[in-house]
Amino acid sequence: RLSPRSSHIRHAWDPHKSVAQNLADMGLAEDPNKAVPIPKKLLGMEVESDGQQPGKKIVRKPYVVNEMELEASLPEKKSNTLSRDLIDYVRYMIQNHGENYKEMARDEKNYYQDTPKQIKRKINVYKNFYPEEYKNFIASLKPEKMEVQ
């Protein structure tokens, strides 16, 4: 899927030509049903061919398709971050309830009415994304609990 900002089609578009002509010049199809027709045999109809091949269309701007294929072949960039809301939610739950997931599920801040299993899964996602931050957060909670006792 191409982003609208870097569209190769927009740069190659000729406003003086029709949509069909612009797409044909780029080697793209206006109507996918005509571009890749279903053979009559598959539809259950036997049709005799007259032996003539329809004329090939001339692609005047093949670089558009080439650039689109190149962009599509690049690996997708993965975002390795979690939303600030999820991080705050998980930290709040751990800070107030430790590892008691049933208690977390009954907490008033559980706006999405997550089940204990869903909360545990969110905490595990946070642990996997930010192992160092999680370890430091848990370490910072230990002294507070000792002071309370």
PDB file of N, CA, C and O in Angstrom, residues 2-11 71:
ATOM      1  N   LEU A   2       0.620   2.135  -0.905  1.00  0.00           N
ATOM      2  CA  LEU A   2       1.449   3.329  -1.028  1.00  0.00           C
ATOM      3  C   LEU A   2       0.891   4.456  -0.176  1.00  0.00           C
ATOM      4  O   LEU A   2      -0.313   4.620  -0.069  1.00  0.00           O
ATOM      5  N   SER A   3       1.763   5.225   0.403  1.00  0.00           N
ATOM      6  CA  SER A   3       1.293   6.381   1.152  1.00  0.00           C
ATOM      7  C   SER A   3       1.003   7.511   0.164  1.00  0.00           C
ATOM      8  O   SER A   3       1.674   7.629  -0.860  1.00  0.00           O
ATOM      9  N   PRO A   4       0.002   8.329   0.455  1.00  0.00           N
ATOM     10  CA  PRO A   4      -0.366   9.378  -0.497  1.00  0.00           C
ATOM     11  C   PRO A   4       0.727  10.418  -0.707  1.00  0.00           C
ATOM     12  O   PRO A   4       0.793  11.048  -1.746  1.00  0.00           O
ATOM     13  N   ARG A   5       1.635  10.577   0.272  1.00  0.00           N
ATOM     14  CA  ARG A   5       2.678  11.592   0.112  1.00  0.00           C
ATOM     15  C   ARG A   5       3.718  11.175  -0.924  1.00  0.00           C
ATOM     16  O   ARG A   5       4.290  12.018  -1.583  1.00  0.00           O
ATOM     17  N   SER A   6       4.018   9.886  -1.028  1.00  0.00           N
ATOM     18  CA  SER A   6       5.093   9.451  -1.911  1.00  0.00           C
ATOM     19  C   SER A   6       4.555   8.683  -3.109  1.00  0.00           C
ATOM     20  O   SER A   6       5.207   7.788  -3.609  1.00  0.00           O
ATOM     21  N   SER A   7       3.372   9.015  -3.525  1.00  0.00           N
ATOM     22  CA  SER A   7       2.748   8.271  -4.604  1.00  0.00           C
ATOM     23  C   SER A   7       3.489   8.488  -5.920  1.00  0.00           C
ATOM     24  O   SER A   7       3.677   9.610  -6.373  1.00  0.00           O
ATOM     25  N   HIS A   8       3.905   7.365  -6.508  1.00  0.00           N
ATOM     26  CA  HIS A   8       4.606   7.425  -7.792  1.00  0.00           C
ATOM     27  C   HIS A   8       3.630   7.789  -8.902  1.00  0.00           C
ATOM     28  O   HIS A   8       4.014   8.412  -9.891  1.00  0.00           O
ATOM     29  N   ILE A   9       2.404   7.419  -8.713  1.00  0.00           N
ATOM     30  CA  ILE A   9       1.391   7.692  -9.731  1.00  0.00           C
ATOM     31  C   ILE A   9       1.173   9.192  -9.871  1.00  0.00           C
ATOM     32  O   ILE A   9       1.082   9.714 -10.979  1.00  0.00           O
ATOM     33  N   ARG A  10       1.108   9.897  -8.743  1.00  0.00           N
ATOM     34  CA  ARG A  10       0.849  11.341  -8.783  1.00  0.00           C
ATOM     35  C   ARG A  10       1.925  12.073  -9.583  1.00  0.00           C
ATOM     36  O   ARG A  10       1.630  12.994 -10.331  1.00  0.00           O
ATOM     37  N   HIS A  11       3.180  11.645  -9.444  1.00  0.00           N
ATOM     38  CA  HIS A  11       4.272  12.327 -10.138  1.00  0.00           C
ATOM     39  C   HIS A  11       4.260  12.056 -11.637  1.00  0.00           C
ATOM     40  O   HIS A  11       4.727  12.879 -12.420  1.00  0.00           O
ATOM     41  N   GLU A  71       9.132  -0.544  -3.973  1.00  0.00           N
ATOM     42  CA  GLU A  71       8.656  -0.083  -2.671  1.00  0.00           C
ATOM     43  C   GLU A  71       7.896  -1.190  -1.946  1.00  0.00           C
ATOM     44  O   GLU A  71       8.012  -1.349  -0.729  1.00  0.00           O
TER      45      GLU A  71
END
